[in-house]
PDB file of N, CA and C in Angstrom:
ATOM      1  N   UNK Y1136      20.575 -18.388  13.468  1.00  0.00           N
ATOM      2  CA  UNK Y1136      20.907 -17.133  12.813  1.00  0.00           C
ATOM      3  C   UNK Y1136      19.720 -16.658  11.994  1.00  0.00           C
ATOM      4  N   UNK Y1137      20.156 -15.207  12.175  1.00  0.00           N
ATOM      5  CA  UNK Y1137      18.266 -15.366  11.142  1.00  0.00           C
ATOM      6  C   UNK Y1137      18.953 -14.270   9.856  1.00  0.00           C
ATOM      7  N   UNK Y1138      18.292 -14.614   8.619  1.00  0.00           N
ATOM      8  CA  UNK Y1138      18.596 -14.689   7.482  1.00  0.00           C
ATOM      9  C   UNK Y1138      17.660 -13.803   7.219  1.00  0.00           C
ATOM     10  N   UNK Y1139      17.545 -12.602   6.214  1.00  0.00           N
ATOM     11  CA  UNK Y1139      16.588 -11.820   5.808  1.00  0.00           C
ATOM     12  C   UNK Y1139      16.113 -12.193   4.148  1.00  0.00           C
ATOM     13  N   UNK Y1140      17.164 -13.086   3.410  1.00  0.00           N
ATOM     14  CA  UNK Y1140      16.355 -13.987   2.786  1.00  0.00           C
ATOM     15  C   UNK Y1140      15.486 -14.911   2.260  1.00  0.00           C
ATOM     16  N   UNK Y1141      14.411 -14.596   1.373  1.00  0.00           N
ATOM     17  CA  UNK Y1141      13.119 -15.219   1.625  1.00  0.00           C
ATOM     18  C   UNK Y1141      11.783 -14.623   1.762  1.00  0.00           C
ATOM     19  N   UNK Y1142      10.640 -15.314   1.647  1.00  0.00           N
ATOM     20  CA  UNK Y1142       9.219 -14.324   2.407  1.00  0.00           C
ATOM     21  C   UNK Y1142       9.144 -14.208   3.248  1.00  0.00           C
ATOM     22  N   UNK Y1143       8.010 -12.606   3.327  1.00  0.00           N
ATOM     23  CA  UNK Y1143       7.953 -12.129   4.497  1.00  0.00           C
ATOM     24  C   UNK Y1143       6.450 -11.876   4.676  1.00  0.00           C
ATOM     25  N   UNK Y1144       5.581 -12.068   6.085  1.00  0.00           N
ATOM     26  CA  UNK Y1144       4.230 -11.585   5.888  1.00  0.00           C
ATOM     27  C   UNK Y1144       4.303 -10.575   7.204  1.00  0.00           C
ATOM     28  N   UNK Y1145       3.819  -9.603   6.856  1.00  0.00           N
ATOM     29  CA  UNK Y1145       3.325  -9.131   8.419  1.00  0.00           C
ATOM     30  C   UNK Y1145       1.858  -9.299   8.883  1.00  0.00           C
ATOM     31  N   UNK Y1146       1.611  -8.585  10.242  1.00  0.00           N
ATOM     32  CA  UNK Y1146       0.207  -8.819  10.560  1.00  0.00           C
ATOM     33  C   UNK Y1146      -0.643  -8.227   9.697  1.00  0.00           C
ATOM     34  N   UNK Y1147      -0.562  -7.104   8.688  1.00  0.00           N
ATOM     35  CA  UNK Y1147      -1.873  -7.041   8.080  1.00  0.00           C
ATOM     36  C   UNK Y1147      -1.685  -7.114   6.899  1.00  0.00           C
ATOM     37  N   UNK Y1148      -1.064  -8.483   6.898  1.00  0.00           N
ATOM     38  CA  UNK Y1148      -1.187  -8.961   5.257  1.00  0.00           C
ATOM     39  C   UNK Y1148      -0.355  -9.181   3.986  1.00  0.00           C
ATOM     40  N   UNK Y1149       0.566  -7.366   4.062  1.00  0.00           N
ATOM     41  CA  UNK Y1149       1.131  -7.264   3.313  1.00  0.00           C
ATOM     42  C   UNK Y1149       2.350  -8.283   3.418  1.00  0.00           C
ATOM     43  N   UNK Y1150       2.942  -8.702   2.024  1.00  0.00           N
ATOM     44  CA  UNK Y1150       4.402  -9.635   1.336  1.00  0.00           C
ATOM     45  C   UNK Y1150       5.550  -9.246   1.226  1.00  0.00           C
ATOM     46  N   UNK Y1151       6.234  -9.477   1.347  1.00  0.00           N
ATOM     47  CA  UNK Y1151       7.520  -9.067   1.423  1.00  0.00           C
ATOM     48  C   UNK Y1151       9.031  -9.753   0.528  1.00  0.00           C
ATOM     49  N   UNK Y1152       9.381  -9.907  -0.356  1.00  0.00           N
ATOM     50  CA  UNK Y1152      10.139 -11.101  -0.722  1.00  0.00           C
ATOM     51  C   UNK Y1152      11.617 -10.781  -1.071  1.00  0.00           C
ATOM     52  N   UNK Y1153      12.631 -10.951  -0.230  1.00  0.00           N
ATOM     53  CA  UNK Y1153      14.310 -10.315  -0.735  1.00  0.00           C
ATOM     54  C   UNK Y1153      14.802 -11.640  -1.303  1.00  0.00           C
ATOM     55  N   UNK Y1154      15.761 -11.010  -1.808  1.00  0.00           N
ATOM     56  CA  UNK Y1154      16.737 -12.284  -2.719  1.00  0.00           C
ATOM     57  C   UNK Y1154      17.484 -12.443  -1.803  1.00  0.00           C
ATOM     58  N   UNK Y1155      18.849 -12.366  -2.372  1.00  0.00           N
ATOM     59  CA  UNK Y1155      19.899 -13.062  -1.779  1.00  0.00           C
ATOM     60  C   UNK Y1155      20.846 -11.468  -1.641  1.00  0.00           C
ATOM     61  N   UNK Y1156      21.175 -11.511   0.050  1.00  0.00           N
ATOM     62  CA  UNK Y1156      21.755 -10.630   0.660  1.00  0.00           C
ATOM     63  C   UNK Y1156      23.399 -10.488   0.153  1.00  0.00           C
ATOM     64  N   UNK Y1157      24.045  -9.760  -0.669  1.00  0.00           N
ATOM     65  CA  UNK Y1157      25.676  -9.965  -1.873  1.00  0.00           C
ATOM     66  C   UNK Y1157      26.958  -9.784   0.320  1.00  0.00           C
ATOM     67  N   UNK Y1158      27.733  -9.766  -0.408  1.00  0.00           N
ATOM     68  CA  UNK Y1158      28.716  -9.572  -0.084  1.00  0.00           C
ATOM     69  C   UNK Y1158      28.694  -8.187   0.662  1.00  0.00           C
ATOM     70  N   UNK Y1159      28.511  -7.418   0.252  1.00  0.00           N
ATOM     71  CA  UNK Y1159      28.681  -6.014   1.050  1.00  0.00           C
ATOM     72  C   UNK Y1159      27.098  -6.014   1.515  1.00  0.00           C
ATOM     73  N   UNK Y1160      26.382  -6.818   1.640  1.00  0.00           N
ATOM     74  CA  UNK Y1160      24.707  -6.816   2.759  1.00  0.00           C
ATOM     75  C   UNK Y1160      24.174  -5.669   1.590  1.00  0.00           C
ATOM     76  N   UNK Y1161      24.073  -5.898   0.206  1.00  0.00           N
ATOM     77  CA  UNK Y1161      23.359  -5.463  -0.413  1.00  0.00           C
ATOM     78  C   UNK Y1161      22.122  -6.354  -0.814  1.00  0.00           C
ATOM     79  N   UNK Y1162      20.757  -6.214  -0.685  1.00  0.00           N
ATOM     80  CA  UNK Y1162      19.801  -6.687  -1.624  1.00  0.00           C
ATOM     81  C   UNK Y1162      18.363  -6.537  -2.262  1.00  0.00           C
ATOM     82  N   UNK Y1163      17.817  -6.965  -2.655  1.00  0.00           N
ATOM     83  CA  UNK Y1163      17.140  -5.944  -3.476  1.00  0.00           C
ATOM     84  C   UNK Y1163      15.671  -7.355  -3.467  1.00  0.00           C
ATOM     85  N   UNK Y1164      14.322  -6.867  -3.697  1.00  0.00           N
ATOM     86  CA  UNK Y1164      13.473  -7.518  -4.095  1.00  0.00           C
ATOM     87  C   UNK Y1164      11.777  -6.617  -4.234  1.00  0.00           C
ATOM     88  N   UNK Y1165      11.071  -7.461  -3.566  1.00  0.00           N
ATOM     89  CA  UNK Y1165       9.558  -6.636  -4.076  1.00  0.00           C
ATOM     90  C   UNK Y1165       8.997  -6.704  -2.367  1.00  0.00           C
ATOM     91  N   UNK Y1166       8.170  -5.017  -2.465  1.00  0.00           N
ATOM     92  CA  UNK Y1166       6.771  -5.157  -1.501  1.00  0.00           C
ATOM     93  C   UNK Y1166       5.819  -4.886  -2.045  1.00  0.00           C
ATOM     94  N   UNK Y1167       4.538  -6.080  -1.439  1.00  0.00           N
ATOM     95  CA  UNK Y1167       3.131  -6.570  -2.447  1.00  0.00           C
ATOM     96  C   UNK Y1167       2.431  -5.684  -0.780  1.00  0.00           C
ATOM     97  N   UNK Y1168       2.170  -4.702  -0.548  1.00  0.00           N
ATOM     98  CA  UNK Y1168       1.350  -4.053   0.423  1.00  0.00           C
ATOM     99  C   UNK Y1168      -0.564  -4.346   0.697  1.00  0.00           C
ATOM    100  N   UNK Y1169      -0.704  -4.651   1.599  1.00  0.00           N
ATOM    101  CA  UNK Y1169      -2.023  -4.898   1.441  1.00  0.00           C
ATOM    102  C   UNK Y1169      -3.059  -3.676   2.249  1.00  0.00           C
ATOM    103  N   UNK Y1170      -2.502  -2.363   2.592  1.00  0.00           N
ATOM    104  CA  UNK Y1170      -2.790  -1.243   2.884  1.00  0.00           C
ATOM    105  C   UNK Y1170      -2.769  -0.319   2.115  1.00  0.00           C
ATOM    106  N   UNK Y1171      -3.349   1.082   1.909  1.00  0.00           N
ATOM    107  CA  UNK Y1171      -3.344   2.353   1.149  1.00  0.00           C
ATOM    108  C   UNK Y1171      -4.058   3.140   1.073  1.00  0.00           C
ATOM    109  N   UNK Y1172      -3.588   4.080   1.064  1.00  0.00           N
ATOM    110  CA  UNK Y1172      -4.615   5.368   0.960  1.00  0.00           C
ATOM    111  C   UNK Y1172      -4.846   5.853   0.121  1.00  0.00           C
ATOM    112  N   UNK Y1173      -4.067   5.123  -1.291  1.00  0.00           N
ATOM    113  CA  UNK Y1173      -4.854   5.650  -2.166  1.00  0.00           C
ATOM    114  C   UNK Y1173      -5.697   5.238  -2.705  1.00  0.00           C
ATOM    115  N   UNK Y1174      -6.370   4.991  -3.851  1.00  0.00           N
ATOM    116  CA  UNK Y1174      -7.514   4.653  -4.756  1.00  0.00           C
ATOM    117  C   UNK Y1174      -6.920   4.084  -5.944  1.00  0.00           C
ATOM    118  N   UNK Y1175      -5.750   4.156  -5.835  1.00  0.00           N
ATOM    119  CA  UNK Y1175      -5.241   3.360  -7.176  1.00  0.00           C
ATOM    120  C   UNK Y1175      -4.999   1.799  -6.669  1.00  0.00           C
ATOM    121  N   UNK Y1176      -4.725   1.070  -7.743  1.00  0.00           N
ATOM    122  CA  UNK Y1176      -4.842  -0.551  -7.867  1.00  0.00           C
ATOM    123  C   UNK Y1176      -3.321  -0.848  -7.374  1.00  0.00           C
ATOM    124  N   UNK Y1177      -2.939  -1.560  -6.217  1.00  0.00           N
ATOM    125  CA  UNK Y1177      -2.042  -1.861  -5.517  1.00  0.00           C
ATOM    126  C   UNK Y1177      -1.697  -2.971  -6.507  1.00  0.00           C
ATOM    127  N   UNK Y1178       0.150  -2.552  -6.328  1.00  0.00           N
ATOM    128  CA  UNK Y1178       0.978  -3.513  -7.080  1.00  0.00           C
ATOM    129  C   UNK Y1178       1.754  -3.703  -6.699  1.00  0.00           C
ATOM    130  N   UNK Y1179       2.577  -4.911  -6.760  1.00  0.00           N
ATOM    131  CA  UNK Y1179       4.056  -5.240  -5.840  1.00  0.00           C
ATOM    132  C   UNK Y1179       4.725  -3.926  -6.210  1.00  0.00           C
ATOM    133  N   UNK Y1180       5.928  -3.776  -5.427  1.00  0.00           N
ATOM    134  CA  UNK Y1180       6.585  -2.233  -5.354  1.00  0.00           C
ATOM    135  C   UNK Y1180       8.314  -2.815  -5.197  1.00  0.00           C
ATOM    136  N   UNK Y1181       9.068  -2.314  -5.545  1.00  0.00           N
ATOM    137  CA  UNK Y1181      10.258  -2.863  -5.713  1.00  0.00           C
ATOM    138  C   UNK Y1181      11.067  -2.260  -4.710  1.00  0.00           C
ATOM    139  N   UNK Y1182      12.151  -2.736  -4.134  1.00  0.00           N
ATOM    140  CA  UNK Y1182      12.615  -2.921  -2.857  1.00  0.00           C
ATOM    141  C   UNK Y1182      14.240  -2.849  -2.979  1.00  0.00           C
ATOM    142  N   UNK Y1183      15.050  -1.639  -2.552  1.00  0.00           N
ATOM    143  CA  UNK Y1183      16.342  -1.798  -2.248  1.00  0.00           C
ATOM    144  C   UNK Y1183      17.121  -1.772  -0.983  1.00  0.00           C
ATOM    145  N   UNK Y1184      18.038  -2.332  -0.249  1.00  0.00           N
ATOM    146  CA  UNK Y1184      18.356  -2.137   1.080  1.00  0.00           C
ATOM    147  C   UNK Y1184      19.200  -2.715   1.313  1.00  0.00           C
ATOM    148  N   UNK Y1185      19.998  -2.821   2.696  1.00  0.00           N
ATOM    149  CA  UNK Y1185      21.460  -3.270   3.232  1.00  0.00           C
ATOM    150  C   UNK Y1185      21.068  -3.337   4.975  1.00  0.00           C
ATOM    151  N   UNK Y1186      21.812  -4.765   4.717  1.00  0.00           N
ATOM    152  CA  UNK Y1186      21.818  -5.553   6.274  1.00  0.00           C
ATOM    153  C   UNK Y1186      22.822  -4.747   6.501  1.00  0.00           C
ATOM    154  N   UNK Y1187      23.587  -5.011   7.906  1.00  0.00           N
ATOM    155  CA  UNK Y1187      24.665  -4.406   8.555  1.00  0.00           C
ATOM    156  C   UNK Y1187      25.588  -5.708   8.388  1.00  0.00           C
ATOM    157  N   UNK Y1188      26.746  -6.027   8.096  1.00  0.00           N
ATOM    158  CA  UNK Y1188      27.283  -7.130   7.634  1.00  0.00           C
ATOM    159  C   UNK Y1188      28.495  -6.880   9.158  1.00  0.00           C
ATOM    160  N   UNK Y1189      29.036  -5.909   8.956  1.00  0.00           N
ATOM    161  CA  UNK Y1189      30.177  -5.399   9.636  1.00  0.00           C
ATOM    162  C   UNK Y1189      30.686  -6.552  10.850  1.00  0.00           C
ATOM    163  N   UNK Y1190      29.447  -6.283  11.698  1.00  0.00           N
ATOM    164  CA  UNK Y1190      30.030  -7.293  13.491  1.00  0.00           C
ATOM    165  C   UNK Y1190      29.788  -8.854  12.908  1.00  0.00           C
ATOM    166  N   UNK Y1191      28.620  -9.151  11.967  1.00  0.00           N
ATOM    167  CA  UNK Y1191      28.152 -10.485  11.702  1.00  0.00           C
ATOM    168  C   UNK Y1191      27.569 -10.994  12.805  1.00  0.00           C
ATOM    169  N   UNK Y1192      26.542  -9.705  13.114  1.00  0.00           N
ATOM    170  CA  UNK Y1192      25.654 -10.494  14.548  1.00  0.00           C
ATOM    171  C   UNK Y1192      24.684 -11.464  14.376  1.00  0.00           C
ATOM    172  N   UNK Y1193      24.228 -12.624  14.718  1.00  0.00           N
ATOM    173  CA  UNK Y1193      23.408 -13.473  14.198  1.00  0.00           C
ATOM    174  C   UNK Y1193      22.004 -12.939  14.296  1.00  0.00           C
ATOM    175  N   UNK Y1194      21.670 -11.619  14.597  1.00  0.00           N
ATOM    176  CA  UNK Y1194      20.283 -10.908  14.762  1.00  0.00           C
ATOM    177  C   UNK Y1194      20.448  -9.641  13.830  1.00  0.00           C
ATOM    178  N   UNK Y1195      20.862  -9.513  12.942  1.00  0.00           N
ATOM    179  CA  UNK Y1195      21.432  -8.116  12.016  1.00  0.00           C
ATOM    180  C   UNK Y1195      20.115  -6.979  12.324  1.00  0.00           C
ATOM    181  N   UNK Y1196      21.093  -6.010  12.245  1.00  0.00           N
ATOM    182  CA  UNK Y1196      20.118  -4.744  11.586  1.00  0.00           C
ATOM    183  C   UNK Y1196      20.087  -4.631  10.022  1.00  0.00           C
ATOM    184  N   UNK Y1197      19.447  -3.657   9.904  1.00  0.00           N
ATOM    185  CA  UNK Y1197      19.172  -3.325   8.190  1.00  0.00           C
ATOM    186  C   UNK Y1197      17.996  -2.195   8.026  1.00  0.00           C
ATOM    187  N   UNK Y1198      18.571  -1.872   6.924  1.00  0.00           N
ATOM    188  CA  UNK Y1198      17.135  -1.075   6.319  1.00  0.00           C
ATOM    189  C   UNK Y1198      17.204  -1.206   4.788  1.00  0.00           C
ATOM    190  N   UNK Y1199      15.748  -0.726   4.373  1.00  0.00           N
ATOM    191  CA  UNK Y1199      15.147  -0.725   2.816  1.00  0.00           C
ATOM    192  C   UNK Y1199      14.287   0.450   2.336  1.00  0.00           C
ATOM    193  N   UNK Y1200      14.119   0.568   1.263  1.00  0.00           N
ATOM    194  CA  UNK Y1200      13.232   1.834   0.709  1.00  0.00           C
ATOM    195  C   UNK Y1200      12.403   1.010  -0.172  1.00  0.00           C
ATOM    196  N   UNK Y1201      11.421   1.502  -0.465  1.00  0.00           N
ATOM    197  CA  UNK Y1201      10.604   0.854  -1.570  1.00  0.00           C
ATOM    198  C   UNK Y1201       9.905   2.054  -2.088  1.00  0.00           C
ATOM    199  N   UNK Y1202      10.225   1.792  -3.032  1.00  0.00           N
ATOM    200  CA  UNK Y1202       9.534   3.222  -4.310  1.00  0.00           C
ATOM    201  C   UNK Y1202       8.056   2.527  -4.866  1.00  0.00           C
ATOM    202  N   UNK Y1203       6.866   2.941  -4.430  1.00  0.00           N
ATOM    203  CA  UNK Y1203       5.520   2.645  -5.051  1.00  0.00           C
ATOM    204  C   UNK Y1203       5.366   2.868  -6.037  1.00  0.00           C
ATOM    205  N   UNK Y1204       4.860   1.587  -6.895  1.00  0.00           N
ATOM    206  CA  UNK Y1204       4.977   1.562  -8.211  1.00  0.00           C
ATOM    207  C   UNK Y1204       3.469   2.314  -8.671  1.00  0.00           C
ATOM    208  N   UNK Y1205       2.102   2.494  -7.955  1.00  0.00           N
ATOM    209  CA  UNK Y1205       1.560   2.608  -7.998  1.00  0.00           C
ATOM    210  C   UNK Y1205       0.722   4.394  -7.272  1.00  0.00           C
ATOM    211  N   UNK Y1206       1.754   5.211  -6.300  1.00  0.00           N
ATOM    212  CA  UNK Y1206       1.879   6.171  -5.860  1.00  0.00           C
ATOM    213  C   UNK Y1206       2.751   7.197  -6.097  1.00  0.00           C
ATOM    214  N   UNK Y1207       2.460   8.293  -5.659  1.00  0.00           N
ATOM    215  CA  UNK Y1207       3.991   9.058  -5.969  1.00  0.00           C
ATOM    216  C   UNK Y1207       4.887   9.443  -4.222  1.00  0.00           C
ATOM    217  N   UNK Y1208       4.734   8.045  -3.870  1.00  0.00           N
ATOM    218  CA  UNK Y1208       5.098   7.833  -3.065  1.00  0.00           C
ATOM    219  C   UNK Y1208       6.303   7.201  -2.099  1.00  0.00           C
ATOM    220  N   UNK Y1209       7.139   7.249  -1.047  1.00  0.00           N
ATOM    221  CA  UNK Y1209       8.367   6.285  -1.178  1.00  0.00           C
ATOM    222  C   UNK Y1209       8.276   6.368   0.550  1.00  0.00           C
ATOM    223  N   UNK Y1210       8.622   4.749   1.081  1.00  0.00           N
ATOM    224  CA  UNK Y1210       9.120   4.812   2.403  1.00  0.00           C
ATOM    225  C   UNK Y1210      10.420   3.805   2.503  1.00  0.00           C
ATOM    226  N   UNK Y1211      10.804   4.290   3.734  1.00  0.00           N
ATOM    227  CA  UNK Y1211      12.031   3.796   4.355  1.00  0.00           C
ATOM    228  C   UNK Y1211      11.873   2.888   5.447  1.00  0.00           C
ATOM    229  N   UNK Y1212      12.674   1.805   5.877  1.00  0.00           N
ATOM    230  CA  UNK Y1212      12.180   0.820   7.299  1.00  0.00           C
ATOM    231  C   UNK Y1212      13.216   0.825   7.285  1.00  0.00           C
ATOM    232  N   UNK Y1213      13.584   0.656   8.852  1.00  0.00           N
ATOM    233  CA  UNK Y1213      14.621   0.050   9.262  1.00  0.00           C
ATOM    234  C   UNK Y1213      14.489  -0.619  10.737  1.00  0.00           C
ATOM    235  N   UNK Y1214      15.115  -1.494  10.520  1.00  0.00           N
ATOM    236  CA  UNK Y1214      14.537  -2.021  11.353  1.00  0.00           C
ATOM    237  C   UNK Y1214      15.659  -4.026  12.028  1.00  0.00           C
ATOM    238  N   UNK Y1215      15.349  -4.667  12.938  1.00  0.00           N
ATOM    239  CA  UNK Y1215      16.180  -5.662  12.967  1.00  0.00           C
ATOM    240  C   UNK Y1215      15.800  -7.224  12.847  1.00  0.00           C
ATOM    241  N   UNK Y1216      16.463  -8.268  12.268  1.00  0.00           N
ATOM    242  CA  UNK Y1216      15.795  -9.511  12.130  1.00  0.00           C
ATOM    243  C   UNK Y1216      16.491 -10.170  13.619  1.00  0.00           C
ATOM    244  N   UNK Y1217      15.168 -11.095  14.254  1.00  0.00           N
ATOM    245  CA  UNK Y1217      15.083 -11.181  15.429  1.00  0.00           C
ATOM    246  C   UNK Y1217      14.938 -13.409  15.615  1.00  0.00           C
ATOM    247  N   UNK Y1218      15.459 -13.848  15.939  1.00  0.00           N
ATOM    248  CA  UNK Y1218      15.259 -15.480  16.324  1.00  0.00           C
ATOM    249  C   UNK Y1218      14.602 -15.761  17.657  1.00  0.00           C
ATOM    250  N   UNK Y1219      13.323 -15.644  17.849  1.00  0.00           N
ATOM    251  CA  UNK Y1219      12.745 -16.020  18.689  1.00  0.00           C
ATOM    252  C   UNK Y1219      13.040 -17.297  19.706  1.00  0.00           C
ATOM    253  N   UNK Y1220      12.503 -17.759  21.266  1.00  0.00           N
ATOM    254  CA  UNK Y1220      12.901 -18.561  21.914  1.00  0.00           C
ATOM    255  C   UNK Y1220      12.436 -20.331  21.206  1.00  0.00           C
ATOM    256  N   UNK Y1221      11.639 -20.302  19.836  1.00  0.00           N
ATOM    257  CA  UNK Y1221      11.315 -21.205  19.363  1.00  0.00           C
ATOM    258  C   UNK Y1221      11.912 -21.292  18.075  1.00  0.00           C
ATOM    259  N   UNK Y1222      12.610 -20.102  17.444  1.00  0.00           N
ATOM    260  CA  UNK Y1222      13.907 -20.815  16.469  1.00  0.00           C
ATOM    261  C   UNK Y1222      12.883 -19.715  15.334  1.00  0.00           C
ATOM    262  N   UNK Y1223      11.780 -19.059  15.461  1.00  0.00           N
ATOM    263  CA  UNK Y1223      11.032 -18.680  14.760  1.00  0.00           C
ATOM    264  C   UNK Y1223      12.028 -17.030  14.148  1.00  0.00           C
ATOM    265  N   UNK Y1224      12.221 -16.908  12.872  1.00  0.00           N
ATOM    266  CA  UNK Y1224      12.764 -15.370  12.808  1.00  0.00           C
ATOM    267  C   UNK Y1224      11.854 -14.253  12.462  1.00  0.00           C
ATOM    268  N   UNK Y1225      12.319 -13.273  13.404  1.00  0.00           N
ATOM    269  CA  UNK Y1225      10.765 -11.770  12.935  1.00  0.00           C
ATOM    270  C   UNK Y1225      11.729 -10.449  12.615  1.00  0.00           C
ATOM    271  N   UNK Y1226      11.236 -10.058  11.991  1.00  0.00           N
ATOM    272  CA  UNK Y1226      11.345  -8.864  11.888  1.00  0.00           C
ATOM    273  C   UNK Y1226      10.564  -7.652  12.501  1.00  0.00           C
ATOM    274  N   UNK Y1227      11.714  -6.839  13.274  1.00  0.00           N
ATOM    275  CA  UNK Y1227      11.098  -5.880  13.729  1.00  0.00           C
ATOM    276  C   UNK Y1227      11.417  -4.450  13.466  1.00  0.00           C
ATOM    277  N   UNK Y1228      10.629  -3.665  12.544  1.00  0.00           N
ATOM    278  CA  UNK Y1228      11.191  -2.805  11.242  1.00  0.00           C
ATOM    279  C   UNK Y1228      10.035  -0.989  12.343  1.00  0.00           C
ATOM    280  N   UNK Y1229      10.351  -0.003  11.655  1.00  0.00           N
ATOM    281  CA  UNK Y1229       9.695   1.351  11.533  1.00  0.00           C
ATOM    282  C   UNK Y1229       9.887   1.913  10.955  1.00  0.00           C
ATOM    283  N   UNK Y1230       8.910   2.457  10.333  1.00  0.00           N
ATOM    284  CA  UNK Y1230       8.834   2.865   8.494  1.00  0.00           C
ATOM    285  C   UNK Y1230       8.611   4.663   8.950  1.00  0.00           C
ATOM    286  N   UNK Y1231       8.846   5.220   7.738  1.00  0.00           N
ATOM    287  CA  UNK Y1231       8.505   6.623   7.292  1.00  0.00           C
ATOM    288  C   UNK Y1231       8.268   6.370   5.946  1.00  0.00           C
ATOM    289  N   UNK Y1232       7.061   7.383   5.593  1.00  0.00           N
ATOM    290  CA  UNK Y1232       6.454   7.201   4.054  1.00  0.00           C
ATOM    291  C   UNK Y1232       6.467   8.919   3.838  1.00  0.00           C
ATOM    292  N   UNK Y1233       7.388   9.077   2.603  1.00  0.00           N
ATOM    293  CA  UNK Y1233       7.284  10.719   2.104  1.00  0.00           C
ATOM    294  C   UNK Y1233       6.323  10.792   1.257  1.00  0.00           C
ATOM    295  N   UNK Y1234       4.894  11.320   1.021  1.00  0.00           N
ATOM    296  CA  UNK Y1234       4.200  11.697   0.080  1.00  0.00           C
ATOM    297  C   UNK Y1234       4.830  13.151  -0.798  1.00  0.00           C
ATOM    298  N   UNK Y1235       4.110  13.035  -2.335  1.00  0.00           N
ATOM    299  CA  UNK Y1235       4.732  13.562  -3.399  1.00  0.00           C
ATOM    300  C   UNK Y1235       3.131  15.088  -3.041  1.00  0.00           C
ATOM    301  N   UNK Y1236       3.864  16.320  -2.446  1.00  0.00           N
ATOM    302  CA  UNK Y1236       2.608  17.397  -2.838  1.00  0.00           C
ATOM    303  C   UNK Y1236       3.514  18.381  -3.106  1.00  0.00           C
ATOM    304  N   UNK Y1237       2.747  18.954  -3.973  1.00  0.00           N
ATOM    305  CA  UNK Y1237       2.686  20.370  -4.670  1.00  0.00           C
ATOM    306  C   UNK Y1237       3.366  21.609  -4.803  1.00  0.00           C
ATOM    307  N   UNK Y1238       3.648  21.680  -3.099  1.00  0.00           N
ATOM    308  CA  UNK Y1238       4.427  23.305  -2.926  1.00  0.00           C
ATOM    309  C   UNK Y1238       4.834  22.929  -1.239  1.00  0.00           C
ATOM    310  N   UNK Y1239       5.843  23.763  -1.467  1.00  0.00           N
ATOM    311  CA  UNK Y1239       6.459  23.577   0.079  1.00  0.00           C
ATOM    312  C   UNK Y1239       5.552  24.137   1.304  1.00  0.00           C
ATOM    313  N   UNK Y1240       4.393  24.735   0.890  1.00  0.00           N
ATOM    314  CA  UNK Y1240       3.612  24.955   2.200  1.00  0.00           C
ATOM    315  C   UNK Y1240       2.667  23.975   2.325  1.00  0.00           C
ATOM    316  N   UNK Y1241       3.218  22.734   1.754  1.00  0.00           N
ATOM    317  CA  UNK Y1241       2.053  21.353   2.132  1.00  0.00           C
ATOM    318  C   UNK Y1241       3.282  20.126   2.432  1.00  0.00           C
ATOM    319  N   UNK Y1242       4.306  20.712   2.636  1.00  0.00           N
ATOM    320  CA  UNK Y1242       5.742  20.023   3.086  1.00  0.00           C
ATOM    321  C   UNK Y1242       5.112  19.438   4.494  1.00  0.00           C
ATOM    322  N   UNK Y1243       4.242  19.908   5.684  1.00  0.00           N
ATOM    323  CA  UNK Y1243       4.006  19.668   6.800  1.00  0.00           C
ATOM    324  C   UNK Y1243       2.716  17.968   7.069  1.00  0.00           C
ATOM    325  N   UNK Y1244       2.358  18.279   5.648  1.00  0.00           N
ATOM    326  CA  UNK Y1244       1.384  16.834   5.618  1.00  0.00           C
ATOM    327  C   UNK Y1244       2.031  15.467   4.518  1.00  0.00           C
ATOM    328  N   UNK Y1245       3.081  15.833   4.203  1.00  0.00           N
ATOM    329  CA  UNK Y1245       3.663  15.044   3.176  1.00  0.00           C
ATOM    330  C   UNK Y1245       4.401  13.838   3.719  1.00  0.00           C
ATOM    331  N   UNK Y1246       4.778  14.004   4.846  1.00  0.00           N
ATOM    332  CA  UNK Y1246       5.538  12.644   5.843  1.00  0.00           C
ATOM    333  C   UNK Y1246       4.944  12.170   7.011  1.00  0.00           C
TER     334      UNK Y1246
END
């Protein structure tokens, strides 16, 4: 069964760390990103989201948001935890990131 509790690394680097998934597949923890476009000093970023509890498939879906502590920035993943033919669990997530601009005629470069 694969568990979304625990660390997480992906391929380029960035950390990932959830607590403990409640009763209604609520849980909450930090993303330490090791990418950015901006110029400011990257900091873990705090993390809210919900497994799919409902069927109790041993491969769940889920998604999370993480609000940048360091941007005026916020994305969404969603995505499913996966048990490989060697017992190994992955996650396989696709994100959207909303950037924070100015006026609605810069709405077209903001996501």
């Amino acid at each position: 069964q694969c568990v979304l509790t625990g660390e997480w690394i992906n391929d380029l680097g960035s950390t990932m760390t959830i607590g403990a998934v409640n009763g209604d597949g609520d849980f909450s923890g930090t993303y330490h990103t090791a990418v950015t476009s901006t110029s400011n000093k990257i900091q873990p970023s705090p993390l809210h989201g919900s497994q799919h509890l409902t069927n109790q498939k041993r491969q769940p879906t889920f998604g999370f948001t993480v609000n940048w502590t360091f941007s005026d920035s916020v994305t969404v993943f969603t995505g499913q935890c996966f048990v490989d033919e060697n017992g190994k669990e992955i996650l396989k997530t696709m994100w959207l990131l909303r950037s924070f601009v100015d006026k609605i005629q810069d709405d077209w470069k903001a996501t």
